[in-house]
Short mmCIF file of N, CA and C in Angstrom, two decimals:
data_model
loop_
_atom_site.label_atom_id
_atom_site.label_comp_id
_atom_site.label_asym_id
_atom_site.label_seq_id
_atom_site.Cartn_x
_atom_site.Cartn_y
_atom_site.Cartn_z
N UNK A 1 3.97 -4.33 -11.45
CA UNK A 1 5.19 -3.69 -11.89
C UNK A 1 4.96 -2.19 -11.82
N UNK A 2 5.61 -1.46 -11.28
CA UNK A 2 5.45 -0.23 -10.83
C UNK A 2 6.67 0.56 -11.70
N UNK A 3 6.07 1.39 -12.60
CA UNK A 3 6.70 2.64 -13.21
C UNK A 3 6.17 3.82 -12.96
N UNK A 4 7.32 4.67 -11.95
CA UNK A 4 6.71 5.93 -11.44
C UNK A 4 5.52 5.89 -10.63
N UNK A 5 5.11 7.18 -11.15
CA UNK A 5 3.89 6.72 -10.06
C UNK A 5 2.38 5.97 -10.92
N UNK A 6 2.76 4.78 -11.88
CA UNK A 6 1.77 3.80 -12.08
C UNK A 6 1.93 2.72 -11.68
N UNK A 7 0.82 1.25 -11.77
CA UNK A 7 0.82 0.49 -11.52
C UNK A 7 0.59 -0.23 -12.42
N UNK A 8 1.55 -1.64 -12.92
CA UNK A 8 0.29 -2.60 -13.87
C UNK A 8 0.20 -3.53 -13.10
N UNK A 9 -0.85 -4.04 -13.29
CA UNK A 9 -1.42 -5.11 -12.51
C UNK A 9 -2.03 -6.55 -13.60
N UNK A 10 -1.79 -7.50 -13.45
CA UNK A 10 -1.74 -8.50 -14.60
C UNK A 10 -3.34 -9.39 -13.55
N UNK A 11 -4.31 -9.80 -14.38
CA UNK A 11 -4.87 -10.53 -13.58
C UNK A 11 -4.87 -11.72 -14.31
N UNK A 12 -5.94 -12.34 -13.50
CA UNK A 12 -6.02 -13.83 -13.87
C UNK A 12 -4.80 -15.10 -14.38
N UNK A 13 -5.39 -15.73 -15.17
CA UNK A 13 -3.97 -16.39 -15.72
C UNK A 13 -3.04 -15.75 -16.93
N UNK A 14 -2.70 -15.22 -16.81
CA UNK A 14 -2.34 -14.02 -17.93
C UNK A 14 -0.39 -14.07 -17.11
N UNK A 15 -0.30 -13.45 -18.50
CA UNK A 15 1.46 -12.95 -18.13
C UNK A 15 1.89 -12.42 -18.97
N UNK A 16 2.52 -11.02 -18.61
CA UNK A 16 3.49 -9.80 -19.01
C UNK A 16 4.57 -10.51 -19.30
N UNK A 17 5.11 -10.36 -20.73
CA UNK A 17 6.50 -11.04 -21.44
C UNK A 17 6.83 -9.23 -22.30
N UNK A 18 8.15 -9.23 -21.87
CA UNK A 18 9.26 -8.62 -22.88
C UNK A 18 9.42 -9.42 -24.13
N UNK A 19 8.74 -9.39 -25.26
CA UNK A 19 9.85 -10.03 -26.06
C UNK A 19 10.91 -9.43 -26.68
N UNK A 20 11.16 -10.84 -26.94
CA UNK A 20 12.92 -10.82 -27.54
C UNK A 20 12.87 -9.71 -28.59
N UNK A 21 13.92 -9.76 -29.29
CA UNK A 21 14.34 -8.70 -30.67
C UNK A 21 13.94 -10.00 -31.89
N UNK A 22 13.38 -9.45 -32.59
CA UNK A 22 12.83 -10.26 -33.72
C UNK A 22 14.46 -10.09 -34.65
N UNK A 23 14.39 -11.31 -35.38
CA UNK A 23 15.81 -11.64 -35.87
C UNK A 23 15.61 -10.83 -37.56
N UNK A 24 16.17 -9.71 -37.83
CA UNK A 24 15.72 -8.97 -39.01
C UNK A 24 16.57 -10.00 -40.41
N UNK A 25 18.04 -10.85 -39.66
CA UNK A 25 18.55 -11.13 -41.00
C UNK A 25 18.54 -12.74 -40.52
N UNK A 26 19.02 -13.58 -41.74
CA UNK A 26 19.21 -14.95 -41.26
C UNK A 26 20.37 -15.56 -40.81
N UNK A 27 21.17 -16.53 -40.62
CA UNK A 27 21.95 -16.70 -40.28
C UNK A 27 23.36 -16.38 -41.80
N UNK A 28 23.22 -16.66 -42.34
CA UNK A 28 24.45 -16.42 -43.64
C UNK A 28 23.93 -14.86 -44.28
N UNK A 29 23.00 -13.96 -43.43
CA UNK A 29 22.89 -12.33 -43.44
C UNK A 29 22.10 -12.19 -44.48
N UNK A 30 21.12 -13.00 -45.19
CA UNK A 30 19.69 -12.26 -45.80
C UNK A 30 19.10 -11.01 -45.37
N UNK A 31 18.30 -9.98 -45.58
CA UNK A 31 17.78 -9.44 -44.46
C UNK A 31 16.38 -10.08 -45.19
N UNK A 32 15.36 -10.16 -43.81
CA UNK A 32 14.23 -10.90 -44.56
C UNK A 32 13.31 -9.73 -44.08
N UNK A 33 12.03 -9.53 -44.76
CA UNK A 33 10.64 -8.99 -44.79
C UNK A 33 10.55 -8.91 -43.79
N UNK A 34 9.84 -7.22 -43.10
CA UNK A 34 8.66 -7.41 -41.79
C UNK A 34 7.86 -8.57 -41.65
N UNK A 35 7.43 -8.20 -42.92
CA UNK A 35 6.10 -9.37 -42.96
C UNK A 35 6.61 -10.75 -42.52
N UNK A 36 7.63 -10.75 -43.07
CA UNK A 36 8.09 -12.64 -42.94
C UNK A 36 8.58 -12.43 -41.25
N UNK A 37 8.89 -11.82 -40.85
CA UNK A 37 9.15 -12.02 -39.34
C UNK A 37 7.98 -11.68 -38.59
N UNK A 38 7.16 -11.08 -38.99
CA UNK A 38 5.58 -11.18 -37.65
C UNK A 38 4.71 -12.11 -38.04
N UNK A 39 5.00 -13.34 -39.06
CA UNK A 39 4.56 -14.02 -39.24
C UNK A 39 4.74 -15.39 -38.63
N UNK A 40 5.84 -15.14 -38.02
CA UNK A 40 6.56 -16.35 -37.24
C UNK A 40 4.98 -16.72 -36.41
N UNK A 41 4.73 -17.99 -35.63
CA UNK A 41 4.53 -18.56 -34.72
C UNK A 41 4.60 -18.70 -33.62
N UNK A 42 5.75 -18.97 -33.10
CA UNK A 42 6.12 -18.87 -31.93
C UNK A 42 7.51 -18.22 -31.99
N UNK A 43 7.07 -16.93 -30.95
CA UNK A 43 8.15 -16.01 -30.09
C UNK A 43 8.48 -16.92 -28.65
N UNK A 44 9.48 -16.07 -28.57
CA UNK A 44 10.20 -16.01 -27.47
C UNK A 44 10.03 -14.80 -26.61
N UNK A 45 10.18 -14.54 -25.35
CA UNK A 45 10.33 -13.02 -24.48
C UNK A 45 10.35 -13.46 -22.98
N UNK A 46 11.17 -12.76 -22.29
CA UNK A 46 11.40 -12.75 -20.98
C UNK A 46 10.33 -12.26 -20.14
N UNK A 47 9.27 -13.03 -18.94
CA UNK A 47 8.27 -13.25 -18.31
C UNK A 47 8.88 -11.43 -16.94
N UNK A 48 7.84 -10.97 -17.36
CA UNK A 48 7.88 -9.70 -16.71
C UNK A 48 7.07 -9.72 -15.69
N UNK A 49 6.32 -10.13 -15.42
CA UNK A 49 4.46 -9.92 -14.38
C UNK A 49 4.10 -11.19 -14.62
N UNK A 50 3.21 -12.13 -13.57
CA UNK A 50 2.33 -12.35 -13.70
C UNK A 50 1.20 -12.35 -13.15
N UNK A 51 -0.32 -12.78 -13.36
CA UNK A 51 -1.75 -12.92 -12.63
C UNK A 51 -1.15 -13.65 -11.40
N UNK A 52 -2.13 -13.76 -10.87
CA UNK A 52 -2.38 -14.79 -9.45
C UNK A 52 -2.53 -15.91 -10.14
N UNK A 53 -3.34 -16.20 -10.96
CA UNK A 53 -3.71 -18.07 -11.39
C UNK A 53 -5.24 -17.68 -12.17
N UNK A 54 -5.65 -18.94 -12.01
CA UNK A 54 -6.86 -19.36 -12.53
C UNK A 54 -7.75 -18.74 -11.11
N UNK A 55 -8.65 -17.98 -10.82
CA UNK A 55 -9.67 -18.13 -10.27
C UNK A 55 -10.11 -19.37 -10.04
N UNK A 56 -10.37 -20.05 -8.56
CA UNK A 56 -11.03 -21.43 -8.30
C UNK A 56 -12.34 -20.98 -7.69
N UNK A 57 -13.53 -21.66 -7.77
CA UNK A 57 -14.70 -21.27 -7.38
C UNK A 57 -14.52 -21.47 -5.92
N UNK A 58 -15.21 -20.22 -4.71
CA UNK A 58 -15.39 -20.94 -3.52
C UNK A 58 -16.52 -22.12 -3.47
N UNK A 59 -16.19 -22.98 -2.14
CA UNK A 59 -16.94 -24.43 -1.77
C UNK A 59 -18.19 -22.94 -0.71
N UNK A 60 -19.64 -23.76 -1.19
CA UNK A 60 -20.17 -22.69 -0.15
C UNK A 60 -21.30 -24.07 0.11
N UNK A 61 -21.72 -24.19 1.41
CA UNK A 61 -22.22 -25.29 1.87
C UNK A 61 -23.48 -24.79 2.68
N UNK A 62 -24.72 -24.69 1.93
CA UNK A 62 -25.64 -23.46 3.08
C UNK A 62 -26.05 -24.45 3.99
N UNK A 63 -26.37 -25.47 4.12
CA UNK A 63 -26.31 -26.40 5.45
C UNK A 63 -25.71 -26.37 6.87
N UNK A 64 -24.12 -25.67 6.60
CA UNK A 64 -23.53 -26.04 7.28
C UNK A 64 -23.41 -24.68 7.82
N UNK A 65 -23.89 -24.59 9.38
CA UNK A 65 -24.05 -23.36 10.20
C UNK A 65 -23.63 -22.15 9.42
N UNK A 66 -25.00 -21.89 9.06
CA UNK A 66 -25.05 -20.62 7.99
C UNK A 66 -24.84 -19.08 9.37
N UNK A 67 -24.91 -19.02 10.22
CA UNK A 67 -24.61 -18.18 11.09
C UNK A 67 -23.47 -17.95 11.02
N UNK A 68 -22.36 -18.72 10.78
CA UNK A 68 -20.60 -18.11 10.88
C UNK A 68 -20.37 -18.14 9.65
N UNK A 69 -20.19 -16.52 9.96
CA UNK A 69 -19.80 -15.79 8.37
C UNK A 69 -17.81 -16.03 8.43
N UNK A 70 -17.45 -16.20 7.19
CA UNK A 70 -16.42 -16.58 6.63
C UNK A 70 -16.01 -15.52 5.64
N UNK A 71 -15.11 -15.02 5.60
CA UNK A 71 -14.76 -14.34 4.79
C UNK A 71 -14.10 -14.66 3.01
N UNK A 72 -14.95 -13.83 2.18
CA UNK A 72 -14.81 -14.58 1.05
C UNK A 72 -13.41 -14.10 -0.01
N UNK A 73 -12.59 -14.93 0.49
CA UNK A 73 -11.09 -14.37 0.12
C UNK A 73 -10.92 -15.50 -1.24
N UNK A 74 -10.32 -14.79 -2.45
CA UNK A 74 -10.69 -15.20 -4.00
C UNK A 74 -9.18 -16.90 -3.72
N UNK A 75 -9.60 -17.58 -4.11
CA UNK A 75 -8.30 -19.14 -4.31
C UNK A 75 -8.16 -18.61 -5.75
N UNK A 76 -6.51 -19.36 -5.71
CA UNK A 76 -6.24 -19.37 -7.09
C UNK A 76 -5.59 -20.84 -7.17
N UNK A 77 -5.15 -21.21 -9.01
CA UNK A 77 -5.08 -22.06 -9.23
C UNK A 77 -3.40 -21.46 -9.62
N UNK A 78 -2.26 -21.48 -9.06
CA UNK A 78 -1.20 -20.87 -9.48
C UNK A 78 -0.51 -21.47 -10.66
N UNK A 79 0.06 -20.93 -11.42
CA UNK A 79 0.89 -20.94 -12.68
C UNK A 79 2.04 -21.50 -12.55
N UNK A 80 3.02 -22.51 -13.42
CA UNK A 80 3.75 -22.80 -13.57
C UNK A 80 4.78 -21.42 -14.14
N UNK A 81 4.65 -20.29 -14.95
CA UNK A 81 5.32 -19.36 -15.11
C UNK A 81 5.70 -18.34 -14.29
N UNK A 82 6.83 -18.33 -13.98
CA UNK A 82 7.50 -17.06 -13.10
C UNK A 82 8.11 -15.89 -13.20
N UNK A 83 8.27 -14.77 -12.92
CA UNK A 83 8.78 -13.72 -12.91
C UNK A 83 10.55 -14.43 -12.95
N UNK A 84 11.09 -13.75 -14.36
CA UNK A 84 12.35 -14.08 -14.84
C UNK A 84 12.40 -15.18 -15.90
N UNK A 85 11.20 -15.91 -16.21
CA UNK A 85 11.29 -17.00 -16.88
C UNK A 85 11.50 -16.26 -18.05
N UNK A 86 12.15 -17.35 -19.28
CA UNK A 86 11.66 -17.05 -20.59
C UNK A 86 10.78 -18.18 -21.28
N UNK A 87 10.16 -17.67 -21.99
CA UNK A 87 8.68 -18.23 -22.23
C UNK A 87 8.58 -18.70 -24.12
N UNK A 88 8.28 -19.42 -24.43
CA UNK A 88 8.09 -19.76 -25.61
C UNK A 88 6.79 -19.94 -26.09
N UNK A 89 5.99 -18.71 -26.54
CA UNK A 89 4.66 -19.16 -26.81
C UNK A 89 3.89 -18.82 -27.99
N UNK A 90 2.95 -19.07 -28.38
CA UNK A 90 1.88 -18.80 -29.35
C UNK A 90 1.76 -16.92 -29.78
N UNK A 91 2.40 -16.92 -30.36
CA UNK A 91 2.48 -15.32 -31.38
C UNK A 91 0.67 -14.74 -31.37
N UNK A 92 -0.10 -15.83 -31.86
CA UNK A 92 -1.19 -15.22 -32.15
C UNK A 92 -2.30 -15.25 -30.87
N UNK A 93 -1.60 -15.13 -30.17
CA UNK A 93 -2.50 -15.68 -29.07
C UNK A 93 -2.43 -14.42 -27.94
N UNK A 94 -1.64 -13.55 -28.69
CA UNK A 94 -0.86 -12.21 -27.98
C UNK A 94 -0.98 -10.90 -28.15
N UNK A 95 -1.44 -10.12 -27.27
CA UNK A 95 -2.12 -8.93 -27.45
C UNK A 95 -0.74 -8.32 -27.07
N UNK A 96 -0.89 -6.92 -27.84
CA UNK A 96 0.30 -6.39 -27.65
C UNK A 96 -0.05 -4.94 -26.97
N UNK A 97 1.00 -4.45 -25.77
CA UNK A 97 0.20 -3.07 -25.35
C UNK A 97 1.42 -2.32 -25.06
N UNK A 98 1.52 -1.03 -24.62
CA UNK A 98 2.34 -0.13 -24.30
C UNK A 98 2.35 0.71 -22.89
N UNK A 99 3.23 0.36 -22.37
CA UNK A 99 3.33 1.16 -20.72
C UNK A 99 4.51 1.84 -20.53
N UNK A 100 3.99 3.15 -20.48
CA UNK A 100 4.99 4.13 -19.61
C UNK A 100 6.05 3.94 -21.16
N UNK A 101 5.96 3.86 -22.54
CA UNK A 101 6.83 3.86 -23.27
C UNK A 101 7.05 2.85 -23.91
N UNK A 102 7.08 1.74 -23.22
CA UNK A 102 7.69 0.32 -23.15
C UNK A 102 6.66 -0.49 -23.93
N UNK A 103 7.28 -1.22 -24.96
CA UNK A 103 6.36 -2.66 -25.46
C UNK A 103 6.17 -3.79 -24.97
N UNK A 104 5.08 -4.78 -24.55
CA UNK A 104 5.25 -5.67 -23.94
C UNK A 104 3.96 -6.02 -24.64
N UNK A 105 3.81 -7.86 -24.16
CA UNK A 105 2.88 -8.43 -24.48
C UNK A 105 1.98 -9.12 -23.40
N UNK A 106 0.95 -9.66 -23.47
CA UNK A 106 0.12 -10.28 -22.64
C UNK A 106 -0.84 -10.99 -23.28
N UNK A 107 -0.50 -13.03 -22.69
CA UNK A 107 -0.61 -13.79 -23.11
C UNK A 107 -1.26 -15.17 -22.17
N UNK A 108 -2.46 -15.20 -22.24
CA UNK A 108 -2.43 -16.38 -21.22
C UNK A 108 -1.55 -17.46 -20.89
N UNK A 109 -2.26 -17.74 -20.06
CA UNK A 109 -0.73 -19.08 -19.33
C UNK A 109 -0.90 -20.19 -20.18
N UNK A 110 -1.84 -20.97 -21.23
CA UNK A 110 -2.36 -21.67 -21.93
C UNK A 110 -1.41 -21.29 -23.34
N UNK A 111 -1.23 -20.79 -23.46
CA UNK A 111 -0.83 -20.16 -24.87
C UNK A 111 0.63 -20.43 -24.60
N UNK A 112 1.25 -20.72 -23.31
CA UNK A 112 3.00 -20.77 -23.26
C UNK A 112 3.29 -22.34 -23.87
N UNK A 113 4.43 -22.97 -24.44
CA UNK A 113 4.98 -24.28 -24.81
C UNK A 113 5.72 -24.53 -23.89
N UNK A 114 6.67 -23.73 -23.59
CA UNK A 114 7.78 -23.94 -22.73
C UNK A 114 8.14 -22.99 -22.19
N UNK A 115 8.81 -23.11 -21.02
CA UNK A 115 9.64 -22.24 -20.07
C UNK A 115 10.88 -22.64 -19.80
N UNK A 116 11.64 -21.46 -20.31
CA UNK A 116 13.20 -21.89 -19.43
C UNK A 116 13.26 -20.99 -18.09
N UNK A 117 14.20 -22.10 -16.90
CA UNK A 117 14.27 -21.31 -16.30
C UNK A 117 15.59 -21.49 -15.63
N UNK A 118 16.55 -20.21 -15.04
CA UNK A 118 17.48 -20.16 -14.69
C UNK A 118 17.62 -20.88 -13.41
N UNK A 119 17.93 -21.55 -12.50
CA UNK A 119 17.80 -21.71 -11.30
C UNK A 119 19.28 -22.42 -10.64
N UNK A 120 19.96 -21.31 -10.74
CA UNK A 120 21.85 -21.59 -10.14
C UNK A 120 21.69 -22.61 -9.13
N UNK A 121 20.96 -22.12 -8.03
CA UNK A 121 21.14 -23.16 -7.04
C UNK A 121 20.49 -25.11 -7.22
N UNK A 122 19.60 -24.98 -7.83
CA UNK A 122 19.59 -26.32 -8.22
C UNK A 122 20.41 -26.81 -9.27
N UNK A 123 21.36 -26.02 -10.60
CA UNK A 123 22.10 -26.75 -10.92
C UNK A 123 23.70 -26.91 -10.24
N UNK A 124 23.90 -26.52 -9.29
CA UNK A 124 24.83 -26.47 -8.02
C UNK A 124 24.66 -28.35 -8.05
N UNK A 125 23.86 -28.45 -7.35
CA UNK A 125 23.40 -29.38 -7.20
C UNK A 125 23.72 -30.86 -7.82
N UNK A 126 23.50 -30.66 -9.44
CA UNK A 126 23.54 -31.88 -10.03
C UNK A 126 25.10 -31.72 -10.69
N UNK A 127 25.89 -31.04 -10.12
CA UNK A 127 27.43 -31.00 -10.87
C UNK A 127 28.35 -31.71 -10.02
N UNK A 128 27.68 -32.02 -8.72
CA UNK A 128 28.46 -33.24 -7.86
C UNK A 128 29.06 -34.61 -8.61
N UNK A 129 29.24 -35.21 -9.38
CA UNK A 129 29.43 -36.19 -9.72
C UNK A 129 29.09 -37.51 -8.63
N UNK A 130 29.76 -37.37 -7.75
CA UNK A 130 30.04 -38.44 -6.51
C UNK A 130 28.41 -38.75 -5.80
N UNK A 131 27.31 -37.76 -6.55
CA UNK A 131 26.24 -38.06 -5.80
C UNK A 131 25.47 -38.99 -6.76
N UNK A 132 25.90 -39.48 -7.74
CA UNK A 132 25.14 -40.09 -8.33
C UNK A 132 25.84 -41.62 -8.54
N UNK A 133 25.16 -42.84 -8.55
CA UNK A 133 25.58 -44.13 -8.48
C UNK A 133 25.48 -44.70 -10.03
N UNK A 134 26.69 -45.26 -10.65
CA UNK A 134 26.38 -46.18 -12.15
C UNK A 134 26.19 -47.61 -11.79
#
């Protein structure tokens, strides 16, 4: 994610979330405690960046014609979380940092419950009625 002239760069299994606005009152307008709201559990926040994946070890086979060199380009194990998702995950599991102004968090991919995700063109899709048989 590029602000100006920086770069962040997210590695590993990791992912940059916006979160949401923490809810200051309740629904019938309490206002409740800081404390009682960073105490919550699980947040919510919109998936900003993520790593490549898990690092996978390379296969290295010294048997096998050790003369042809191969170039050692890193595998990953890719993430189910995407850039645009919103993410439901583990509060404490979340380091919190500041870029270029901005608050954001960073949270391994392990630490998410759920993901919503928008995807228009596949629900296009299931609003056919006539494609489905009773």
């Amino acid at each position: 994610m590029k602000m100006g002239n920086k770069e962040l760069i997210i590695v590993g299994d990791r992912v940059l979330v916006k979160q949401e606005e923490l809810q200051e009152r309740t629904e019938v307008g309490l206002y409740l405690p800081q404390t009682v709201v960073e105490k919550e559990e699980v947040q919510g926040g919109r998936i900003m960046l993520t790593g490549p994946g898990m690092p996978l070890p390379q296969p290295h086979d010294v048997d096998d014609e050790p003369w042809r060199s191969v170039p050692d380009e890193p595998k990953y194990l890719p993430m189910q979380a995407q850039v645009g998702d919103y993410a439901l995950f583990m509060k404490k599991m979340a380091m919190e940092i500041k870029f270029e102004g901005e608050k954001y968090l960073i949270i391994p991919h392990n630490s998410i419950l759920a993901l919503v995700r928008e995807d228009v063109d596949g629900l296009e899709a299931f609003n056919d009625v006539d494609d489905f048989e009773t």
